[in-house]
mmCIF file of N, CA, C and O in Angstrom:
data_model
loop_
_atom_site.group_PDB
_atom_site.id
_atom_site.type_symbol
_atom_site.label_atom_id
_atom_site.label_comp_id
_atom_site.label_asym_id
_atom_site.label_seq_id
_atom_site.Cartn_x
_atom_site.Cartn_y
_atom_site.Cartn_z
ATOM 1 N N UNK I 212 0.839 -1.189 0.000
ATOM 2 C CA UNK I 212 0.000 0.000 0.000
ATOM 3 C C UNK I 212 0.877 1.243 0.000
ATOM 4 O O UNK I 212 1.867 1.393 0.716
ATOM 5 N N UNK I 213 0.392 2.138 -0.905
ATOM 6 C CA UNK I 213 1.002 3.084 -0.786
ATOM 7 C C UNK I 213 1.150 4.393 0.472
ATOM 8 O O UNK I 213 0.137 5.010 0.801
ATOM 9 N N UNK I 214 2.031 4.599 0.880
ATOM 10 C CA UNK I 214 2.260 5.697 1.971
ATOM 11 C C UNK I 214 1.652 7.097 1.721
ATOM 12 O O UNK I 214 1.905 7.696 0.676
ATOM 13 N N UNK I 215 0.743 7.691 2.803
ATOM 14 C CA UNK I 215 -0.301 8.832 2.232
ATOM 15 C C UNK I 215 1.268 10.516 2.541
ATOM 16 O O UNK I 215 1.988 10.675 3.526
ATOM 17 N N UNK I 216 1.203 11.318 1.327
ATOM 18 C CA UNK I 216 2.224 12.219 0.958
ATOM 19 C C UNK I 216 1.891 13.309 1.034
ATOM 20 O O UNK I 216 1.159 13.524 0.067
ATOM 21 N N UNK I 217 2.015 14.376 1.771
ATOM 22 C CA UNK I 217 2.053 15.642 1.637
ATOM 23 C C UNK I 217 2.951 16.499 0.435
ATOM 24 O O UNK I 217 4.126 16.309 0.122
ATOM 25 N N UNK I 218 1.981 17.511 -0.126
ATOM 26 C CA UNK I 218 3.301 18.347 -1.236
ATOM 27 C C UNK I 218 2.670 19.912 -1.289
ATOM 28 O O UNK I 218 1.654 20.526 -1.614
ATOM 29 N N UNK I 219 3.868 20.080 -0.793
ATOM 30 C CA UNK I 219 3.459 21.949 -0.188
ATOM 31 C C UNK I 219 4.429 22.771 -1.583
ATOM 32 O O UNK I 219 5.611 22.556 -1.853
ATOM 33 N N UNK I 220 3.541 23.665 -2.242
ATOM 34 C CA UNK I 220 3.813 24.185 -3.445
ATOM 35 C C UNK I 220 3.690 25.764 -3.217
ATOM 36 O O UNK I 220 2.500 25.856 -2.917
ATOM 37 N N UNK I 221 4.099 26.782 -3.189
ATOM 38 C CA UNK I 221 3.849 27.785 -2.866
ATOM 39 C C UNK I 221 2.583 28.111 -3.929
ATOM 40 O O UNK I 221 1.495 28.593 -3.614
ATOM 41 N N UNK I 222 3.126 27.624 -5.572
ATOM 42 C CA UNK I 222 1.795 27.792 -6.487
ATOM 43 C C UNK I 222 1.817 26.756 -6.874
ATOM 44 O O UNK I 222 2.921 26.217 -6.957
ATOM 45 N N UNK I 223 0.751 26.098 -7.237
ATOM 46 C CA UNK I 223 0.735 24.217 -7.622
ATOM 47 C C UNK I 223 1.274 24.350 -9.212
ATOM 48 O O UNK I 223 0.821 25.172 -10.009
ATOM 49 N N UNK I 224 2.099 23.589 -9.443
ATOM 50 C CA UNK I 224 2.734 23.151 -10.698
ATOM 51 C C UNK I 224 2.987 21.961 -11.035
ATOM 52 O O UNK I 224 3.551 21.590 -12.064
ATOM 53 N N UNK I 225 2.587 21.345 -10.200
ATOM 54 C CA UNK I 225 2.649 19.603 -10.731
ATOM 55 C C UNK I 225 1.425 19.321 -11.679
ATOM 56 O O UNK I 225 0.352 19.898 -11.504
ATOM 57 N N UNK I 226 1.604 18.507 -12.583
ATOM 58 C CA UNK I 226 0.509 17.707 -13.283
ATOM 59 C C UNK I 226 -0.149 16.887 -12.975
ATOM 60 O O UNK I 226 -0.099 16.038 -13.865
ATOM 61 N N UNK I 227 -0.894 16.536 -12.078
ATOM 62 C CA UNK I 227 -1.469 14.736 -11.141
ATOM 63 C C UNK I 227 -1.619 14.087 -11.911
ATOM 64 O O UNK I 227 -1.317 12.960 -11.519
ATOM 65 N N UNK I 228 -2.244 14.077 -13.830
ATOM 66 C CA UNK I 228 -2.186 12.829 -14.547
ATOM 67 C C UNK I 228 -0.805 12.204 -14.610
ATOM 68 O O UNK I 228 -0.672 10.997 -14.811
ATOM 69 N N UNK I 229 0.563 13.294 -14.381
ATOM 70 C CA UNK I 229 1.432 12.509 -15.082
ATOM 71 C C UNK I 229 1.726 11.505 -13.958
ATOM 72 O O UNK I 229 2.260 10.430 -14.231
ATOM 73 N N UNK I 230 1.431 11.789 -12.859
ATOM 74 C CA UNK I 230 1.492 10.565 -11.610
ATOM 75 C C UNK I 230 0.330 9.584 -11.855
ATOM 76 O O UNK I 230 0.698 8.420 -11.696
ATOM 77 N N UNK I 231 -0.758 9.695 -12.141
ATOM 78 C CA UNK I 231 -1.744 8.822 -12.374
ATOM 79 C C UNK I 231 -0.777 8.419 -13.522
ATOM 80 O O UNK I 231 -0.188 7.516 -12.927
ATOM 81 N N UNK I 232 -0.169 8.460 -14.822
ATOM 82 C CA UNK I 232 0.366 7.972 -15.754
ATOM 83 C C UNK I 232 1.670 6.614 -15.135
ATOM 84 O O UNK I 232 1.877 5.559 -15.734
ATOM 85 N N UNK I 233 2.228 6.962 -14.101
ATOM 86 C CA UNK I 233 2.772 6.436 -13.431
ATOM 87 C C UNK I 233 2.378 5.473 -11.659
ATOM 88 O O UNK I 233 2.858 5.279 -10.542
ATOM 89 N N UNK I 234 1.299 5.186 -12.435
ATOM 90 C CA UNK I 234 0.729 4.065 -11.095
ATOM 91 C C UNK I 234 0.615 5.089 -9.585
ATOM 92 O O UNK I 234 0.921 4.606 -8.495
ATOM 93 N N UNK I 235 0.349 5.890 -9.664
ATOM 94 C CA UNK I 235 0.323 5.897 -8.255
ATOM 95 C C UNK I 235 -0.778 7.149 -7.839
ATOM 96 O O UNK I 235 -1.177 8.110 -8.496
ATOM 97 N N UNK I 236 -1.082 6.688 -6.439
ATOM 98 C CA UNK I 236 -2.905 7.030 -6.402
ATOM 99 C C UNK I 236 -2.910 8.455 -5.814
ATOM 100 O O UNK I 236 -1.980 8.764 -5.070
ATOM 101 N N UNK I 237 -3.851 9.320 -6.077
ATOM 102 C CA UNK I 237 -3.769 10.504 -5.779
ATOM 103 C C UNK I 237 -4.592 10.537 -4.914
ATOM 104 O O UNK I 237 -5.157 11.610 -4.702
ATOM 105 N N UNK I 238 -4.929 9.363 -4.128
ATOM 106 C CA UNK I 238 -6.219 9.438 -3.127
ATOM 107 C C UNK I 238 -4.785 9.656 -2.047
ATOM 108 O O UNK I 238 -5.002 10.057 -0.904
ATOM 109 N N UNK I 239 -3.646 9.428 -2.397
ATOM 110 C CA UNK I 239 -2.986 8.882 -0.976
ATOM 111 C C UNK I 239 -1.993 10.525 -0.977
ATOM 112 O O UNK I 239 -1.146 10.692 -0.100
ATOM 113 N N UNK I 240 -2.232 11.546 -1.984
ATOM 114 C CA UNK I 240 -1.287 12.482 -2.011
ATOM 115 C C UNK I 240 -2.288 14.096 -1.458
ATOM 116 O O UNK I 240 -3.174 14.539 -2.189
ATOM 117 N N UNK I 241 -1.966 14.702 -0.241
ATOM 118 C CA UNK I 241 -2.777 16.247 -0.042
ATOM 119 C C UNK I 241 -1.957 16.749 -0.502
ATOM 120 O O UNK I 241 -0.826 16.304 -0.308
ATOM 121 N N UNK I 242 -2.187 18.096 -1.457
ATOM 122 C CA UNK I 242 -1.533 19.130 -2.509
ATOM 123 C C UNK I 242 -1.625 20.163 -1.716
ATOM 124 O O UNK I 242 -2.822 20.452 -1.692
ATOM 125 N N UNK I 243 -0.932 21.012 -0.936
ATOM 126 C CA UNK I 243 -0.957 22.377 -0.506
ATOM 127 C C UNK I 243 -0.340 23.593 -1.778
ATOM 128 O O UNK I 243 0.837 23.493 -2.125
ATOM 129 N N UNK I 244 -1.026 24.438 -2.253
ATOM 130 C CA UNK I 244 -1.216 25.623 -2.590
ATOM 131 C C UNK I 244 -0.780 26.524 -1.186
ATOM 132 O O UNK I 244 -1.669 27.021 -0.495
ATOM 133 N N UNK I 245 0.477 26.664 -0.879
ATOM 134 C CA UNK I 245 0.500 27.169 0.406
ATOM 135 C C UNK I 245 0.665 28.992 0.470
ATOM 136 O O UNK I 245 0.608 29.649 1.509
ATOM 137 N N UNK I 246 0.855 29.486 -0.771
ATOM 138 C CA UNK I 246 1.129 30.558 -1.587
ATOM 139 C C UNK I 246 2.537 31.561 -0.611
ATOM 140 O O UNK I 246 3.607 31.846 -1.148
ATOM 141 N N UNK I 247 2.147 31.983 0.990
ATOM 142 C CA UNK I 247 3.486 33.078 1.142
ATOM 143 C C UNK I 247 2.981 31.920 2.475
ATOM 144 O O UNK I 247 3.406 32.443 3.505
ATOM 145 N N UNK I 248 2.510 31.049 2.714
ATOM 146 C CA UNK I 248 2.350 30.410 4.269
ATOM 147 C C UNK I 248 2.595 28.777 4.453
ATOM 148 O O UNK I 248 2.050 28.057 5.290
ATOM 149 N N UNK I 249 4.033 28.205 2.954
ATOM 150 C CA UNK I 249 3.482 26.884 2.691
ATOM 151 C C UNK I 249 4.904 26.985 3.946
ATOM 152 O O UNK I 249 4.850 25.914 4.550
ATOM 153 N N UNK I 250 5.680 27.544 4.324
ATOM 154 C CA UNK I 250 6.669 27.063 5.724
ATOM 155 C C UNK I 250 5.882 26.689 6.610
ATOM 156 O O UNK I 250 5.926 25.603 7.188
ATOM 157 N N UNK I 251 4.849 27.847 6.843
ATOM 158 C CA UNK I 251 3.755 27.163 7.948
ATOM 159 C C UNK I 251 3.174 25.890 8.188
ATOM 160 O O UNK I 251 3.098 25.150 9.169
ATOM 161 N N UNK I 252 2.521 25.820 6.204
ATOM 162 C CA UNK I 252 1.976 24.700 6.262
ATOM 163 C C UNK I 252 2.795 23.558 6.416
ATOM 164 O O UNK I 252 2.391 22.583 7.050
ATOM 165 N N UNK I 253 3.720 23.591 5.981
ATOM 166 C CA UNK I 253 4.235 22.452 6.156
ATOM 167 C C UNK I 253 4.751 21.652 7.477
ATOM 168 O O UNK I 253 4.842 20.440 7.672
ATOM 169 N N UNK I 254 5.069 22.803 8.345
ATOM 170 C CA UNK I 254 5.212 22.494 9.680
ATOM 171 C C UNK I 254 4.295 22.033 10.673
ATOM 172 O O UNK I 254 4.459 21.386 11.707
ATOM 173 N N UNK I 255 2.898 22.711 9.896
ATOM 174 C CA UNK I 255 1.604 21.995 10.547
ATOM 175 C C UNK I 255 1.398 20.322 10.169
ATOM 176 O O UNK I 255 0.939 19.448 10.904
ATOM 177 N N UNK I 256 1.932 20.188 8.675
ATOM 178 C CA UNK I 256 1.862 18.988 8.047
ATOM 179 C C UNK I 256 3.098 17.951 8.729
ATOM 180 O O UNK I 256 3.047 16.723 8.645
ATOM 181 N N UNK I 257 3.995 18.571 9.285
ATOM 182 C CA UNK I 257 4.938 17.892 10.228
ATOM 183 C C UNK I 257 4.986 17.325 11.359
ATOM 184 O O UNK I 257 5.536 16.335 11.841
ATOM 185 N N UNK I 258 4.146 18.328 11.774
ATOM 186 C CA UNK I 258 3.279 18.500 13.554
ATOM 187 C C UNK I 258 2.763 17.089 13.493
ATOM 188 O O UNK I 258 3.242 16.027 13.889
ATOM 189 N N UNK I 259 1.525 17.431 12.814
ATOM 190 C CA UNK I 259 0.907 16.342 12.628
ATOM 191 C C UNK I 259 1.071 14.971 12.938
ATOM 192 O O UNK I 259 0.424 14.376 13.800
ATOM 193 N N UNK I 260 2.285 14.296 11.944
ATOM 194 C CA UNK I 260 2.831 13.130 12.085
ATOM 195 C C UNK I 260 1.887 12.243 11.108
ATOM 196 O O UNK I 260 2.040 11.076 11.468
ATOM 197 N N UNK I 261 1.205 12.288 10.297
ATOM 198 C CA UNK I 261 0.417 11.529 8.899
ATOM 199 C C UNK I 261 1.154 11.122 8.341
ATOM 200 O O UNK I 261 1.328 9.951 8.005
ATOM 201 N N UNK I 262 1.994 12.430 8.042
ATOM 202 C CA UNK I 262 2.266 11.575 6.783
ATOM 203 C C UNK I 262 3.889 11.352 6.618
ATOM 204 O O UNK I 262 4.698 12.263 6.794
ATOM 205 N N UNK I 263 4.140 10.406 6.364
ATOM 206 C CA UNK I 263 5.920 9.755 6.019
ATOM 207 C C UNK I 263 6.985 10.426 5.461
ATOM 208 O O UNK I 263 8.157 10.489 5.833
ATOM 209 N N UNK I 264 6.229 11.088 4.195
ATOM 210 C CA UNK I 264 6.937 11.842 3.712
ATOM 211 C C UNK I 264 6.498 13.229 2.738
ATOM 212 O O UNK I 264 5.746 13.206 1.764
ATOM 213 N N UNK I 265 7.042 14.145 3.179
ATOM 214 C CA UNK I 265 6.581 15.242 2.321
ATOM 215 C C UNK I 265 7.857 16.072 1.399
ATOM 216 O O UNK I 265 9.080 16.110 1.531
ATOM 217 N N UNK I 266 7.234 16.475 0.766
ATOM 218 C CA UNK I 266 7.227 17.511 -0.608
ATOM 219 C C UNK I 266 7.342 18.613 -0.489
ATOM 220 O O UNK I 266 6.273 19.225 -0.513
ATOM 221 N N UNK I 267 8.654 19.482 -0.297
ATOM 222 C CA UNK I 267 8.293 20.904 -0.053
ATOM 223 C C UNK I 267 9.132 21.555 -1.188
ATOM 224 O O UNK I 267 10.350 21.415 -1.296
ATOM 225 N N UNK I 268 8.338 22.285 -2.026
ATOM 226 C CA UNK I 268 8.606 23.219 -3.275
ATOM 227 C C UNK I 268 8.434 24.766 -3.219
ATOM 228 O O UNK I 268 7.513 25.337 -3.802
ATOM 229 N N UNK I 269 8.944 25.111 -2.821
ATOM 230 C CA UNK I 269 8.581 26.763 -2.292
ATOM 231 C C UNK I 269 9.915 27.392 -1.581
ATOM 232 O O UNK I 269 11.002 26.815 -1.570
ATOM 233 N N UNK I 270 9.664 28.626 -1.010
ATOM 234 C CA UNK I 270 10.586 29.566 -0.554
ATOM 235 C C UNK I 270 10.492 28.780 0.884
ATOM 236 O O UNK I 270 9.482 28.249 1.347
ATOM 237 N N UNK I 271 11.803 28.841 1.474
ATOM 238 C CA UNK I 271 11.906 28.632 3.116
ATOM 239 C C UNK I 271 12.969 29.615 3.978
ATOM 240 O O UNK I 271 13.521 29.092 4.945
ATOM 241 N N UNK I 272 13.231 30.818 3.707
ATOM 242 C CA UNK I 272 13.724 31.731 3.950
ATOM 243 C C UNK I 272 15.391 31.989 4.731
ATOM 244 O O UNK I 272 16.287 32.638 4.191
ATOM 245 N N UNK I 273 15.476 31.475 5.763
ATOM 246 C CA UNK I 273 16.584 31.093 6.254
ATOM 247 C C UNK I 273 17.147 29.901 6.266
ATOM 248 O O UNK I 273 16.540 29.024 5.651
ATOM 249 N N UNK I 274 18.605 29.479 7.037
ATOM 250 C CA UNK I 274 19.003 27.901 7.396
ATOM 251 C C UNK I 274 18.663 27.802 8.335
ATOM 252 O O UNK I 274 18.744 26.627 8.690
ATOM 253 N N UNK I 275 18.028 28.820 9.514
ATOM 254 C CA UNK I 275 16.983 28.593 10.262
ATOM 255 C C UNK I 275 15.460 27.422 10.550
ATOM 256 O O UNK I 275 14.983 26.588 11.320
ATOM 257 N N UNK I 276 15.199 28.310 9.009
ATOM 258 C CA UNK I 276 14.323 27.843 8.708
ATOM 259 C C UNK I 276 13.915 25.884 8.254
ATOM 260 O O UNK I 276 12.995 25.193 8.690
ATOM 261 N N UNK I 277 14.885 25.557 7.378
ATOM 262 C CA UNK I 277 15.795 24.166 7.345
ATOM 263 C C UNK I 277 16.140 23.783 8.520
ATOM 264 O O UNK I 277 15.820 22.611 8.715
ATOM 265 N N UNK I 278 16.760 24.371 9.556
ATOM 266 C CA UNK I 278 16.765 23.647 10.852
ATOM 267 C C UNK I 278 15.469 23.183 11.481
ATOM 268 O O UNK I 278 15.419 22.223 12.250
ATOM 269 N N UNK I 279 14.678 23.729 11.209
ATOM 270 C CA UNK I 279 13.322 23.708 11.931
ATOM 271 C C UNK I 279 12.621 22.376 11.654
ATOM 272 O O UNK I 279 12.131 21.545 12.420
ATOM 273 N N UNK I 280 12.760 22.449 9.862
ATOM 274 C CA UNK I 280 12.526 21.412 9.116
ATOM 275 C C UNK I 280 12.873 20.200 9.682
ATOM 276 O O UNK I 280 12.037 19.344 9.973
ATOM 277 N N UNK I 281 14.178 20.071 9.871
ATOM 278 C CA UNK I 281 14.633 19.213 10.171
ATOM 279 C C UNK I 281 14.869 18.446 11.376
ATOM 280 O O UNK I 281 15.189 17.275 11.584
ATOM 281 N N UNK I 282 14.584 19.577 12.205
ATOM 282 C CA UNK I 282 13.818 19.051 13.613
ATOM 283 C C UNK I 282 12.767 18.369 13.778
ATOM 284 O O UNK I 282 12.775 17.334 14.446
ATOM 285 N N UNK I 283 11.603 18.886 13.143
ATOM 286 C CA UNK I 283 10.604 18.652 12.888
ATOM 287 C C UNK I 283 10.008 17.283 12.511
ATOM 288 O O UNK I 283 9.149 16.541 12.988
ATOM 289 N N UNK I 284 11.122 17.265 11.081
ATOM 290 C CA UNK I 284 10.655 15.787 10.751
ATOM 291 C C UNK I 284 11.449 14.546 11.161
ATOM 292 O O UNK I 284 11.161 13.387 10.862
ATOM 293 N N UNK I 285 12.849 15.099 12.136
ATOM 294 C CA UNK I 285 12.817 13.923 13.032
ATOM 295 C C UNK I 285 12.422 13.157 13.936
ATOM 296 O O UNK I 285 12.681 12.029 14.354
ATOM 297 N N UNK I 286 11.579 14.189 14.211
ATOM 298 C CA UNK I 286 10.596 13.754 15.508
ATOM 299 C C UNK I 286 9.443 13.293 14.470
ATOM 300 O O UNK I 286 9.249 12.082 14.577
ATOM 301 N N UNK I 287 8.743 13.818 13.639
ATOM 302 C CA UNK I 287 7.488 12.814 13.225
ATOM 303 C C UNK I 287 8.168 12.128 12.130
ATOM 304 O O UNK I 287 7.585 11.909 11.068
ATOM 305 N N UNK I 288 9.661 11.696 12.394
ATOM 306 C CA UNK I 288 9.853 10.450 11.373
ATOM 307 C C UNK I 288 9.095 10.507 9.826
ATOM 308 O O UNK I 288 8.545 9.669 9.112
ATOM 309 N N UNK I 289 9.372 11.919 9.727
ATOM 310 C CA UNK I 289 9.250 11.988 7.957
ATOM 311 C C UNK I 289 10.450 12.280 7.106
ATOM 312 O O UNK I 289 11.543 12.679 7.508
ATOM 313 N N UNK I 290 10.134 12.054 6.022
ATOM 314 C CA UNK I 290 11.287 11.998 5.062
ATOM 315 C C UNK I 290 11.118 13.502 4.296
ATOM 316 O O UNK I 290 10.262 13.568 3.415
ATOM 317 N N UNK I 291 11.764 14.480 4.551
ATOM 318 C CA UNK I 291 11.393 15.693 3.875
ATOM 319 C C UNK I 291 12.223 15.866 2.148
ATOM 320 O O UNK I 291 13.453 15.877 2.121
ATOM 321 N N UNK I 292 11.479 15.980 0.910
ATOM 322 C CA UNK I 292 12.053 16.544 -0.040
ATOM 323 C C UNK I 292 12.531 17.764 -0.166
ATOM 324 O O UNK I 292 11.546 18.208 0.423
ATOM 325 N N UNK I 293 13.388 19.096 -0.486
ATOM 326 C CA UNK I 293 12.902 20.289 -0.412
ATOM 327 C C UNK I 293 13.331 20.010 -2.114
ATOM 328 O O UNK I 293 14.412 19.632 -2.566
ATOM 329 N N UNK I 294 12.448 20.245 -2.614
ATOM 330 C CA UNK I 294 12.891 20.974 -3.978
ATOM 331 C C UNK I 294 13.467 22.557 -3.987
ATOM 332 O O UNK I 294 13.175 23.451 -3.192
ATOM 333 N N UNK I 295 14.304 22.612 -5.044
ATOM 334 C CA UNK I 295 14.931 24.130 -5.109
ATOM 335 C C UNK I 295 15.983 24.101 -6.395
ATOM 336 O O UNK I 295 16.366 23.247 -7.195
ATOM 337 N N UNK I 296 16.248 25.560 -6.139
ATOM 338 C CA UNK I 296 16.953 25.663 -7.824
ATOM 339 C C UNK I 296 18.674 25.711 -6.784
ATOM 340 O O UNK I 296 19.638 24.945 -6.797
ATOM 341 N N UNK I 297 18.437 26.768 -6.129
ATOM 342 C CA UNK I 297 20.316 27.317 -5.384
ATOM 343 C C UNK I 297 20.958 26.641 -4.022
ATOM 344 O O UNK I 297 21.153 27.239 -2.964
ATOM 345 N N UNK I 298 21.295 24.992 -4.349
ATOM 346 C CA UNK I 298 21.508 24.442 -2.714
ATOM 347 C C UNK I 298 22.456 25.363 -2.203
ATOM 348 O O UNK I 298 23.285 26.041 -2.810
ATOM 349 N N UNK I 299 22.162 25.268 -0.789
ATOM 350 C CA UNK I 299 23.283 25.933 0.195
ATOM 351 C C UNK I 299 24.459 24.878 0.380
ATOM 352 O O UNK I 299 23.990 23.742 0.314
ATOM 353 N N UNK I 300 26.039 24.881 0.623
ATOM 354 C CA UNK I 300 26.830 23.911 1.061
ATOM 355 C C UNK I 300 26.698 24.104 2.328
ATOM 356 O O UNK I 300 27.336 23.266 2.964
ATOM 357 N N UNK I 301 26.141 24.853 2.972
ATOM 358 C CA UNK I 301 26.068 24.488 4.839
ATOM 359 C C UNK I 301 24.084 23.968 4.986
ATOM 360 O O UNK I 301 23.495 24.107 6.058
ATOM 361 N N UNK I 302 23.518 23.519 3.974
ATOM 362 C CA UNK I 302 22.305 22.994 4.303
ATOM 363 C C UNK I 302 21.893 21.943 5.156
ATOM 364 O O UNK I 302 21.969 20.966 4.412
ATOM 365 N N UNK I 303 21.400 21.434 6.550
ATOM 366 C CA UNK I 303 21.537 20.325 7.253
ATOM 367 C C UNK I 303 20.951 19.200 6.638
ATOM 368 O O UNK I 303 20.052 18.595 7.222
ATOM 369 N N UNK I 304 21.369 18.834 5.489
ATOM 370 C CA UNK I 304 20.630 17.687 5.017
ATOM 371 C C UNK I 304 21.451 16.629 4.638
ATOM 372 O O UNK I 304 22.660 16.775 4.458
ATOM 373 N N UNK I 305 20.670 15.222 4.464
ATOM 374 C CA UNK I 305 21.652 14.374 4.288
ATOM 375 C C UNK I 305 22.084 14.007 2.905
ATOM 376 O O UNK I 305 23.088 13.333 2.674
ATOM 377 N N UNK I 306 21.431 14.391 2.174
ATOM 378 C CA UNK I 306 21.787 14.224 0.581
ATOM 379 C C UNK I 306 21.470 15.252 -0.717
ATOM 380 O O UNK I 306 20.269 15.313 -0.980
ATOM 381 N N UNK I 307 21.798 15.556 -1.036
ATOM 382 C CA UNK I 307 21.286 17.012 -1.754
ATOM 383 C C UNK I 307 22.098 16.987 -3.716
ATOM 384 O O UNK I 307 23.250 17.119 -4.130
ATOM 385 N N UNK I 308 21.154 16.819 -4.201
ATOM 386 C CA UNK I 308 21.490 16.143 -5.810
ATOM 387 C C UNK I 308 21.133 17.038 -6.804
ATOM 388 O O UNK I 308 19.987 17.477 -6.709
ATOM 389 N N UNK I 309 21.689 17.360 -7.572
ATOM 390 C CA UNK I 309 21.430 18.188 -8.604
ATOM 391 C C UNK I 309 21.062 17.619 -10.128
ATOM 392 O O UNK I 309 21.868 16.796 -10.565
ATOM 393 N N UNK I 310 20.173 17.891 -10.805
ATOM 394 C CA UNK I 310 19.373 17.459 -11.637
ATOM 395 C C UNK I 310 19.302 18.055 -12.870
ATOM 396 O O UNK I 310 18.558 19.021 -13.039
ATOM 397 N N UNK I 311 20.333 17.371 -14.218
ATOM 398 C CA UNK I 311 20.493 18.270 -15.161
ATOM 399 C C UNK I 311 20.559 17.566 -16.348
ATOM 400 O O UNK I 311 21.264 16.558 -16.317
ATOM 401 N N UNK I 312 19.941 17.870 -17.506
ATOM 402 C CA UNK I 312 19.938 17.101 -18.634
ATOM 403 C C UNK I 312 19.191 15.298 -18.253
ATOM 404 O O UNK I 312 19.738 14.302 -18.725
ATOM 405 N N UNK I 313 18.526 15.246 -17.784
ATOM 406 C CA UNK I 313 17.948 14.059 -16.953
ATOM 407 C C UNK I 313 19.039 13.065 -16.366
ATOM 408 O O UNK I 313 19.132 11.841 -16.454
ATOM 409 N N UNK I 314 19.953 14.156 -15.641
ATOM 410 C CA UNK I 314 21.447 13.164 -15.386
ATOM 411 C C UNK I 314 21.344 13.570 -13.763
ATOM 412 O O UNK I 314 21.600 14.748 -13.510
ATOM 413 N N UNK I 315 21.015 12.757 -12.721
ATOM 414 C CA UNK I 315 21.410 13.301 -11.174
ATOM 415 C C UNK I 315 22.851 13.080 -10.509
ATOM 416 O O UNK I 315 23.260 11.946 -10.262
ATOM 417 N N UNK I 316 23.419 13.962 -10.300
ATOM 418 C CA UNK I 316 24.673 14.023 -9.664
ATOM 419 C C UNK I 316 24.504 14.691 -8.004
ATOM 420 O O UNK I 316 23.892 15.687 -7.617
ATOM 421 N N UNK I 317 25.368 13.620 -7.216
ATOM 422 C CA UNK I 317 25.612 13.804 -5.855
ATOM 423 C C UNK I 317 26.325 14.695 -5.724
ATOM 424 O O UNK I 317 27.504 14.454 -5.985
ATOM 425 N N UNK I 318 25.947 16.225 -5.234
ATOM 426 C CA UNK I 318 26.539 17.250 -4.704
ATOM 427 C C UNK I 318 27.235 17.278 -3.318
ATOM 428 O O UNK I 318 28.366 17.736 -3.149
ATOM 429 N N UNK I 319 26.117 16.513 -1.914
ATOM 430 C CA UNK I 319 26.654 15.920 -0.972
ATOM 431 C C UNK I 319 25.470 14.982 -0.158
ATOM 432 O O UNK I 319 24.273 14.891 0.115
ATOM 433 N N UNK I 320 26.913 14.322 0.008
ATOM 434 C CA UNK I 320 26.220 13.292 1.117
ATOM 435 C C UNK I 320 26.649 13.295 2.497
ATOM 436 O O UNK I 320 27.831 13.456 2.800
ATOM 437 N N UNK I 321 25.708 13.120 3.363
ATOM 438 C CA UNK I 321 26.155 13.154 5.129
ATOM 439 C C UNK I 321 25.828 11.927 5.656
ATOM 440 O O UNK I 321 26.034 11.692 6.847
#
C-alpha cells in the first residue's frame, strides 16, 4: 500500500495525470497551494505526524528555517524533499542532488 504524501507548493505546478500515468494514487497524495504560508503549512503537516513523507517546493527563507525542518521531521519520522533551484553547502541535510539534462549528480552526502 502506498504511503499517504504531503506536497506543499507555494503555487501548484505539478501535473497529477502525469502521476496517475505512473501508477500511483492521488487518493494517498494532499496538494498544498500554500502561496506566502506553505513554511507554515508544512510544519503543521509535520506537527501532525500523517504523513511519512513530504514535498516541499517553495521559498523557506533562512538555514533557520531548514533547521526547523529538520527538527521537525525527526521527531514525526518523515522523510522531507525540499525541492529548489540554489543548494546551500552548509544545508543540514543528508543528501542534496542536482538534476540536469535528466542526469542526477551527488553534490553531498552526510
Amino acid at each position: 500500500a502506498q504511503e499517504p504524501v504531503a506536497w506543499v507548493e507555494e503555487k501548484f505546478s505539478l501535473f497529477p495525470p502525469a502521476l496517475v500515468q505512473r501508477n500511483l494514487s492521488l487518493e494517498k497524495i494532499l496538494f498544498v497551494e500554500g502561496k506566502k504560508a506553505c513554511a507554515w503549512a508544512a510544519h503543521l503537516l509535520l506537527r501532525s505526524q500523517l504523513f511519512p513523507f513530504l514535498v516541499y517546493h517553495a521559498a523557506y527563507g533562512e538555514e533557520k528555517e531548514l533547521r526547523r525542518f529538520q527538527l521537525l521531521a525527526e521527531k514525526s519520522r518523515t522523510t522531507v524533499l525540499l525541492l529548489g533551484s540554489k543548494p546551500l553547502a552548509s544545508w543540514p541535510i543528508a543528501l542534496s542532488v542536482e538534476i540536469r539534462a535528466q542526469m542526477a549528480h551527488v553534490l553531498r552526502r552526510r
